[in-house]
Coordinates of C-alpha atoms and ligand atoms in Angstrom, one line a residue:
M1 CA -32.7 4.0 -9.7
S2 CA -30.4 2.3 -11.3
N3 CA -32.2 -0.7 -7.7
F4 CA -35.5 -0.8 -10.1
V5 CA -36.6 -4.1 -10.6
V6 CA -36.5 -6.0 -13.5
P7 CA -39.6 -7.7 -14.6
N8 CA -38.2 -11.8 -15.1
R9 CA -39.3 -12.1 -19.3
I10 CA -38.6 -15.5 -21.0
F11 CA -37.3 -15.5 -24.6
D12 CA -37.0 -19.3 -25.7
P13 CA -39.8 -20.8 -23.1
E14 CA -39.7 -24.5 -24.0
A15 CA -35.8 -24.3 -24.8
E16 CA -35.0 -22.0 -22.3
C17 CA -37.3 -24.2 -19.3
M18 CA -37.4 -28.2 -20.9
P19 CA -36.9 -30.3 -18.0
S20 CA -33.8 -32.4 -18.3
G21 CA -34.3 -35.8 -18.9
E22 CA -35.5 -33.7 -21.8
R23 CA -33.0 -31.5 -22.8
V24 CA -30.7 -34.5 -21.8
K25 CA -32.1 -36.4 -25.2
M26 CA -31.8 -33.6 -27.5
Q27 CA -28.3 -32.9 -25.9
I28 CA -27.4 -36.8 -27.1
A29 CA -29.3 -36.1 -30.7
G30 CA -27.2 -32.6 -31.4
L31 CA -24.4 -34.4 -30.4
R32 CA -24.8 -37.5 -32.6
R33 CA -25.7 -34.4 -35.2
T34 CA -22.1 -32.6 -35.1
V35 CA -20.1 -35.9 -35.3
E36 CA -22.2 -36.6 -38.4
Q37 CA -21.6 -32.2 -39.9
A38 CA -18.1 -32.4 -38.4
K39 CA -17.4 -35.6 -40.9
K40 CA -17.0 -33.2 -43.2
I41 CA -14.0 -30.8 -42.1
P42 CA -10.8 -33.4 -42.7
F43 CA -8.8 -32.6 -38.9
Y44 CA -12.1 -34.7 -37.3
R45 CA -12.8 -37.6 -40.3
R46 CA -8.8 -38.1 -39.5
K47 CA -9.4 -38.1 -36.0
F48 CA -12.8 -39.9 -35.1
D49 CA -11.6 -42.6 -38.1
K50 CA -8.1 -43.2 -35.9
S51 CA -10.5 -43.5 -32.9
G52 CA -13.2 -45.5 -34.3
I53 CA -15.8 -43.0 -33.7
A54 CA -19.6 -42.2 -35.6
P55 CA -22.9 -40.8 -34.5
E56 CA -23.8 -44.1 -32.9
S57 CA -20.9 -44.0 -30.8
I58 CA -22.8 -40.9 -29.1
K59 CA -25.0 -43.0 -26.0
S60 CA -24.9 -40.9 -23.0
L61 CA -23.4 -37.4 -23.0
E62 CA -20.6 -39.0 -20.3
D63 CA -19.5 -40.2 -24.7
L64 CA -18.4 -36.0 -25.2
Q65 CA -15.7 -37.6 -23.2
Q66 CA -14.7 -39.8 -26.2
L67 CA -14.3 -36.4 -29.1
P68 CA -10.9 -35.0 -29.2
F69 CA -9.9 -31.6 -28.9
T70 CA -10.5 -28.5 -30.4
T71 CA -7.5 -25.3 -30.4
K72 CA -7.1 -21.9 -32.2
Q73 CA -4.6 -23.3 -33.0
D74 CA -6.4 -26.5 -35.1
L75 CA -8.3 -23.4 -36.6
R76 CA -5.4 -21.4 -37.7
D77 CA -3.8 -24.5 -39.3
A78 CA -7.1 -24.3 -41.8
Y79 CA -6.7 -21.4 -42.5
P80 CA -9.2 -19.6 -44.3
F81 CA -12.0 -22.0 -44.7
G82 CA -10.7 -26.0 -43.2
F83 CA -13.0 -25.8 -40.5
F84 CA -15.9 -25.2 -42.4
A85 CA -18.9 -27.7 -43.4
V86 CA -20.9 -26.8 -46.5
P87 CA -20.0 -25.4 -49.6
R88 CA -19.7 -21.9 -50.7
A89 CA -23.0 -21.6 -52.0
E90 CA -25.1 -22.5 -48.7
L91 CA -23.2 -20.1 -46.5
A92 CA -25.2 -16.9 -45.7
R93 CA -22.7 -15.2 -43.3
L94 CA -18.5 -14.8 -42.2
H95 CA -17.2 -13.0 -39.3
A96 CA -13.3 -13.5 -38.2
S97 CA -12.3 -13.4 -35.6
S98 CA -8.9 -11.8 -34.6
G99 CA -5.8 -14.4 -34.5
T100 CA -2.1 -15.0 -33.3
T101 CA -1.0 -13.5 -36.1
G102 CA -2.3 -11.4 -38.7
K103 CA -4.0 -14.1 -39.5
P104 CA -8.1 -13.8 -38.8
T105 CA -10.4 -17.5 -38.1
F106 CA -12.9 -16.9 -40.1
V107 CA -15.9 -18.2 -39.2
G108 CA -19.2 -18.7 -41.4
Y109 CA -22.8 -19.2 -40.8
T110 CA -25.6 -21.0 -42.7
Q111 CA -29.1 -19.7 -42.8
K112 CA -29.9 -21.8 -40.4
D113 CA -27.3 -21.2 -38.4
L114 CA -28.1 -17.3 -38.6
E115 CA -31.6 -18.4 -36.9
I116 CA -30.0 -20.1 -34.4
W117 CA -27.6 -17.1 -33.6
S118 CA -29.8 -14.3 -33.4
G119 CA -32.4 -16.1 -31.1
L120 CA -29.4 -16.5 -28.6
C121 CA -28.8 -13.0 -28.7
A122 CA -33.0 -12.9 -28.0
R123 CA -32.5 -14.8 -24.8
F124 CA -30.0 -13.0 -22.7
L125 CA -32.1 -8.9 -24.3
V126 CA -35.5 -10.0 -23.2
A127 CA -34.1 -11.9 -20.0
G128 CA -32.4 -8.2 -19.1
G129 CA -35.0 -6.1 -19.6
L130 CA -35.3 -5.1 -23.8
T131 CA -39.4 -5.3 -25.2
A132 CA -40.3 -4.7 -27.9
D133 CA -41.3 -0.5 -27.6
Q134 CA -37.2 -0.1 -26.4
I135 CA -34.8 1.4 -28.4
V136 CA -31.6 0.0 -28.8
Q137 CA -27.8 1.9 -29.2
V138 CA -25.5 -0.5 -30.1
S139 CA -22.1 0.9 -29.7
F140 CA -19.9 -2.1 -30.9
G141 CA -18.3 -2.1 -33.4
Y142 CA -19.8 -3.3 -37.2
G143 CA -17.6 -5.8 -39.3
L144 CA -15.6 -9.3 -38.8
F145 CA -15.7 -8.8 -35.2
T146 CA -19.6 -10.6 -34.0
G147 CA -20.5 -8.3 -31.6
G148 CA -22.0 -5.8 -33.7
F149 CA -24.1 -7.7 -36.4
G150 CA -24.7 -10.4 -33.4
L151 CA -26.3 -8.2 -31.1
H152 CA -28.1 -6.5 -34.4
S153 CA -29.6 -9.2 -35.4
G154 CA -30.6 -10.5 -31.7
I155 CA -32.5 -7.2 -31.2
E156 CA -34.4 -7.4 -34.2
R157 CA -36.0 -10.7 -33.4
V158 CA -37.1 -9.1 -30.0
G159 CA -38.5 -6.2 -32.4
A160 CA -36.8 -3.9 -30.3
S161 CA -35.6 -1.0 -32.6
V162 CA -31.8 -0.8 -33.5
L163 CA -30.0 2.5 -33.3
P164 CA -27.0 0.8 -35.4
A165 CA -24.1 3.5 -34.1
S166 CA -21.0 1.5 -34.0
S167 CA -18.5 3.1 -31.9
G168 CA -15.9 4.9 -31.6
N169 CA -16.7 9.0 -30.8
T170 CA -17.9 9.2 -27.4
Q171 CA -19.6 13.1 -27.7
R172 CA -21.9 11.8 -31.0
Q173 CA -22.9 8.5 -28.6
I174 CA -23.9 10.4 -25.8
M175 CA -25.6 13.2 -28.6
L176 CA -27.2 9.4 -30.0
L177 CA -27.7 8.7 -26.0
E178 CA -29.8 11.9 -25.2
D179 CA -31.7 13.1 -28.7
V180 CA -33.0 9.5 -29.3
K181 CA -33.8 8.9 -25.7
I182 CA -32.4 6.0 -26.1
D183 CA -33.9 2.2 -23.4
T184 CA -30.9 0.4 -24.3
L185 CA -27.4 0.3 -24.6
I186 CA -24.8 -2.7 -25.9
C187 CA -21.1 -2.4 -25.7
T188 CA -18.4 -4.1 -23.5
P189 CA -18.0 -2.5 -19.9
S190 CA -14.8 -0.1 -20.1
Y191 CA -16.3 1.8 -23.3
A192 CA -19.9 2.0 -20.7
L193 CA -17.9 3.2 -18.2
N194 CA -16.4 5.9 -20.2
L195 CA -19.1 6.9 -21.9
A196 CA -20.4 6.8 -17.9
E197 CA -17.8 9.6 -16.4
N198 CA -18.5 11.7 -20.0
I199 CA -21.9 12.3 -19.4
T200 CA -20.8 13.4 -16.0
A201 CA -18.2 15.1 -16.8
M202 CA -20.9 17.0 -19.6
G203 CA -24.2 17.3 -16.2
K204 CA -25.9 14.8 -17.7
K205 CA -26.3 12.7 -15.5
G206 CA -29.6 11.6 -14.7
K207 CA -30.9 13.2 -17.7
L208 CA -30.6 10.5 -20.0
A209 CA -33.4 7.5 -20.5
L210 CA -31.2 4.8 -20.1
R211 CA -32.5 2.4 -17.9
Y212 CA -30.6 -0.8 -19.5
A213 CA -26.8 -2.0 -20.5
H214 CA -26.3 -5.3 -22.2
L215 CA -22.6 -5.6 -21.7
G216 CA -19.5 -8.0 -23.0
G217 CA -16.5 -8.6 -25.0
E218 CA -13.7 -8.5 -22.0
P219 CA -13.7 -9.9 -19.1
W220 CA -15.5 -7.3 -16.3
T221 CA -16.0 -7.4 -12.7
E222 CA -18.8 -6.5 -10.4
E223 CA -17.4 -3.6 -9.3
M224 CA -16.9 -2.1 -12.4
R225 CA -21.3 -3.0 -12.8
L226 CA -21.7 -1.3 -9.3
G227 CA -19.6 1.7 -10.9
I228 CA -21.8 1.3 -14.4
E229 CA -24.7 1.0 -12.7
E230 CA -24.6 3.8 -10.3
E231 CA -23.3 6.7 -12.6
L232 CA -25.8 5.9 -15.2
G233 CA -28.7 4.6 -13.1
I234 CA -29.4 2.1 -15.0
R235 CA -29.1 -2.1 -14.7
A236 CA -26.0 -3.5 -16.4
F237 CA -26.5 -7.2 -17.8
N238 CA -23.5 -9.4 -19.0
N239 CA -23.5 -11.9 -21.3
Y240 CA -21.0 -14.5 -22.8
G241 CA -19.4 -15.5 -25.9
L242 CA -16.8 -16.1 -28.2
S243 CA -16.6 -16.3 -32.3
E244 CA -15.1 -19.6 -32.6
I245 CA -17.8 -20.8 -31.1
I246 CA -21.2 -18.7 -32.7
G247 CA -20.5 -14.8 -31.0
P248 CA -22.2 -13.7 -28.0
G249 CA -25.1 -16.0 -27.3
V250 CA -23.1 -18.6 -24.9
S251 CA -24.8 -17.5 -22.5
G252 CA -26.3 -14.5 -20.0
E253 CA -27.3 -13.9 -17.0
C254 CA -31.1 -13.3 -16.5
A255 CA -33.3 -11.1 -14.1
V256 CA -32.3 -12.9 -10.8
R257 CA -27.7 -12.3 -11.6
C258 CA -26.6 -15.1 -9.9
G259 CA -24.5 -15.7 -13.3
M260 CA -24.8 -16.7 -16.9
H261 CA -27.2 -19.3 -18.7
I262 CA -25.7 -20.7 -20.9
Q263 CA -28.3 -22.0 -23.9
E264 CA -27.6 -25.5 -23.4
D265 CA -29.9 -26.9 -26.0
Q266 CA -26.7 -25.3 -28.6
F267 CA -24.1 -25.4 -26.8
M268 CA -22.4 -28.2 -24.5
V269 CA -20.2 -26.2 -21.7
E270 CA -17.5 -28.5 -19.7
C271 CA -15.6 -26.9 -17.3
L272 CA -12.5 -29.1 -16.8
N273 CA -9.4 -28.7 -15.1
P274 CA -6.7 -27.1 -17.3
E275 CA -3.5 -28.6 -17.0
T276 CA -4.8 -32.5 -16.8
L277 CA -7.9 -31.7 -19.1
E278 CA -10.5 -33.7 -16.6
P279 CA -13.1 -32.4 -14.9
V280 CA -13.8 -29.9 -11.6
A281 CA -16.7 -29.9 -9.5
D282 CA -19.6 -27.6 -9.4
G283 CA -18.0 -24.1 -7.3
E284 CA -14.6 -24.9 -9.0
Q285 CA -12.6 -22.9 -11.2
G286 CA -11.5 -24.4 -14.6
E287 CA -11.0 -24.1 -18.4
L288 CA -14.9 -23.9 -20.5
V289 CA -14.5 -26.2 -23.4
I290 CA -17.8 -25.9 -25.4
T291 CA -19.2 -28.5 -28.4
S292 CA -21.8 -26.9 -30.8
L293 CA -25.0 -29.4 -30.6
N294 CA -26.3 -28.5 -33.7
K295 CA -24.3 -26.2 -36.2
E296 CA -23.9 -26.8 -39.5
A297 CA -21.4 -24.6 -41.4
C298 CA -18.7 -24.8 -37.9
P299 CA -19.5 -27.4 -36.1
I300 CA -17.2 -27.0 -33.4
I301 CA -16.2 -29.9 -31.2
R302 CA -14.6 -29.8 -27.3
Y303 CA -13.3 -26.7 -27.8
R304 CA -10.7 -24.7 -25.7
T305 CA -11.5 -21.5 -24.8
R306 CA -9.2 -20.6 -22.5
D307 CA -11.0 -18.8 -20.5
L308 CA -11.2 -19.8 -16.7
A309 CA -14.8 -19.6 -14.8
Y310 CA -16.8 -22.2 -12.9
L311 CA -20.1 -23.8 -12.8
D312 CA -23.4 -23.7 -11.3
S313 CA -26.3 -26.4 -11.9
S314 CA -28.4 -25.2 -8.2
P315 CA -31.7 -23.8 -9.4
C316 CA -32.4 -20.7 -10.4
E317 CA -35.3 -19.0 -9.6
C318 CA -36.1 -17.2 -13.1
G319 CA -37.9 -20.2 -13.4
R320 CA -34.8 -21.2 -16.2
T321 CA -33.7 -24.9 -15.8
T322 CA -29.9 -24.7 -17.3
K323 CA -26.5 -24.4 -15.7
R324 CA -25.5 -21.3 -15.3
M325 CA -20.9 -20.0 -14.8
S326 CA -19.7 -18.0 -13.4
R327 CA -18.2 -14.0 -14.7
I328 CA -13.9 -14.9 -16.9
R329 CA -12.2 -14.8 -13.6
G330 CA -9.1 -15.5 -16.5
R331 CA -7.2 -17.0 -18.8
S332 CA -5.2 -20.0 -19.1
D333 CA -2.8 -18.8 -21.5
D334 CA -2.0 -15.4 -22.8
M335 CA -3.6 -13.7 -24.6
M336 CA -4.4 -10.5 -24.0
I337 CA -7.7 -8.4 -24.1
I338 CA -7.3 -4.6 -24.4
R339 CA -10.7 -2.7 -25.2
G340 CA -12.3 -5.4 -25.8
V341 CA -9.2 -7.0 -28.8
N342 CA -7.4 -10.0 -28.7
V343 CA -4.4 -9.9 -28.1
F344 CA -1.7 -11.8 -28.1
P345 CA 1.8 -11.1 -27.3
T346 CA 3.3 -13.2 -30.2
Q347 CA 2.2 -10.7 -32.4
I348 CA 3.8 -8.2 -30.8
E349 CA 6.7 -10.6 -31.5
E350 CA 5.7 -10.6 -34.7
A351 CA 5.4 -6.8 -35.4
L352 CA 9.3 -6.6 -33.6
L353 CA 10.6 -8.5 -36.3
R354 CA 9.7 -7.3 -38.7
V355 CA 11.8 -3.8 -37.5
D356 CA 15.5 -4.4 -37.7
G357 CA 17.8 -3.6 -34.6
T358 CA 15.4 -4.8 -32.0
A359 CA 16.4 -7.7 -29.4
P360 CA 13.5 -9.7 -28.9
H361 CA 13.3 -9.0 -25.3
F362 CA 10.2 -7.2 -24.9
M363 CA 7.4 -6.3 -22.1
I364 CA 4.0 -5.6 -22.1
E365 CA 2.6 -3.6 -19.4
L366 CA -0.8 -2.8 -19.4
T367 CA -3.5 0.1 -17.2
R368 CA -6.3 1.1 -17.1
P369 CA -5.3 5.0 -15.1
G370 CA -9.4 6.4 -16.5
N371 CA -11.4 4.1 -17.3
L372 CA -10.0 2.9 -20.5
D373 CA -7.4 0.3 -20.6
E374 CA -3.7 1.5 -21.8
A375 CA -0.7 -0.7 -22.7
A376 CA 3.0 -0.3 -23.5
I377 CA 5.3 -2.2 -24.9
K378 CA 9.1 -2.1 -23.5
V379 CA 11.7 -2.6 -26.2
E380 CA 14.9 -3.6 -25.6
I381 CA 17.2 -1.9 -28.4
R382 CA 20.6 -4.3 -29.7
P383 CA 23.9 -3.3 -28.7
Q384 CA 25.3 -2.6 -32.0
D385 CA 22.3 -0.2 -32.8
F386 CA 22.1 1.3 -29.8
S387 CA 22.8 4.7 -30.3
D388 CA 22.8 8.4 -28.9
K389 CA 21.1 9.4 -31.6
M390 CA 17.2 10.9 -31.4
E391 CA 16.3 10.9 -34.1
A392 CA 17.1 7.3 -35.1
M393 CA 15.7 6.1 -32.0
H394 CA 12.5 8.2 -32.8
K395 CA 12.7 6.5 -35.5
M396 CA 13.2 2.9 -34.8
R397 CA 10.0 4.0 -31.9
D398 CA 7.8 5.1 -35.2
R399 CA 8.3 2.7 -37.0
I400 CA 8.1 -0.1 -34.2
G401 CA 4.4 1.7 -34.0
R402 CA 2.9 1.8 -37.1
E403 CA 4.0 -2.6 -37.0
V404 CA 2.6 -2.9 -33.8
T405 CA -0.6 -0.9 -34.7
A406 CA -0.5 -3.3 -38.5
I407 CA -1.0 -6.3 -36.9
T408 CA -3.5 -5.7 -34.2
G409 CA -5.5 -2.3 -34.9
L410 CA -4.5 -1.1 -31.5
H411 CA -2.0 2.0 -30.7
F412 CA 0.5 0.6 -28.4
N413 CA 2.7 3.5 -26.1
I414 CA 6.6 2.3 -27.4
E415 CA 9.1 2.8 -25.0
L416 CA 12.9 1.7 -26.7
V417 CA 15.2 0.9 -23.1
E418 CA 19.2 0.1 -22.8
P419 CA 20.4 -2.9 -23.9
N420 CA 20.2 -5.8 -21.2
T421 CA 18.4 -4.0 -18.7
L422 CA 14.9 -5.9 -19.1
E423 CA 14.9 -9.0 -17.1
R424 CA 16.0 -12.1 -18.9
F425 CA 13.6 -15.4 -17.4
T426 CA 15.1 -19.2 -17.9
G427 CA 11.8 -20.3 -18.2
K428 CA 8.9 -19.5 -20.5
A429 CA 9.0 -16.2 -20.7
K430 CA 6.4 -13.6 -18.0
R431 CA 6.2 -11.1 -20.8
V432 CA 2.5 -9.3 -19.5
F433 CA 1.6 -7.1 -17.1
D434 CA -1.5 -6.9 -16.7
N435 CA -1.8 -3.8 -13.9
R436 CA -5.7 -3.8 -14.5
K437 CA -7.7 -5.6 -11.8
L438 CA -9.8 -7.5 -13.5
N439 CA -10.6 -10.8 -11.1
D440 CA -13.0 -10.4 -8.8
Ligands
ZN501 ZN1 -32.1 -17.7 -13.8

């Protein structure tokens, strides 16, 4: 049943199937516009002044390589609004992504930015089977995270109807899927697998109307896709985006499913060796570095995503003329994605610093015993604080758990270990042991 053919539909043929020569001209104009807009941001203005960059400096796409990189740290240093290029009155919406500490990174959108964004979500939704007569259940959280509202607007743009279920409460999600006869589901891949398992356990396998899923927000494997498709009898599509760039909609799969088409009229995506920052060849894995071409509120130049993937410029049967990117195959830093939430080891460190008696030695272990991520932290106790009294130790453990949840928003299993039992590192500490098998 899950092998039914998905019709090849294109939401915006003019943009998605544009002849490449025409697209290059558009991208050069977009880069100039972005440099012009980015001058309003002190970080970029300083960099441009130093190296003498002006919009007119951009004469070819290769000139992108003269432009400065932007890192998550740069965005954080400018907290909260240092990377906004428009006055507050021109903002139409704010979102945020989690940072490496308790503070989020804000992103802003003008009305025009929101229109572009919803169009980009509409492109991958239509590519993956969405039509105006469908009802879509959005089981992403609605909030600061860009997933919920981003997809919501994209669905409306296609003319389909949205059921904004938001995240959590699996039994209720399944009731909605069944009673509303939902056609398309939107959530993270691990949550889709979790729903599938519950649906099977409830004896409802094969009894839902569900036909499509658009899954994103965390890396997943082809094996996981096949599992979800088989269990739910659907076709599941992958899409990619990140809030620092715009949210979901940077790229997404077509019906052919041989990589995700990059929306190249809106973004320049480079694939670079993360050490040398030199471009790698097509098919070779590197770090994705993304530049926006049309954003007003938060134009971004050469953002180092730390996501590892490869690019493919070969033609696609679907008729789109854009480059494709592979699924995300890993990270070039130590960020973890746990149940769709970005978490950095430094956040755990910060939580531990708030609790007296814990040494700065800890280890994070990620597993996926069923379909959902489990996260555990082993924390070493300082010798002078180590106690044989269970009660004192339990109190400390609970306190750590609360602090970690306060910073990350996630529950971790906390285990206290005796002084000097965790491995010591001479170089960079290896804090994270990811046993979830995310790579293909
Ligand atoms: Zn295609």
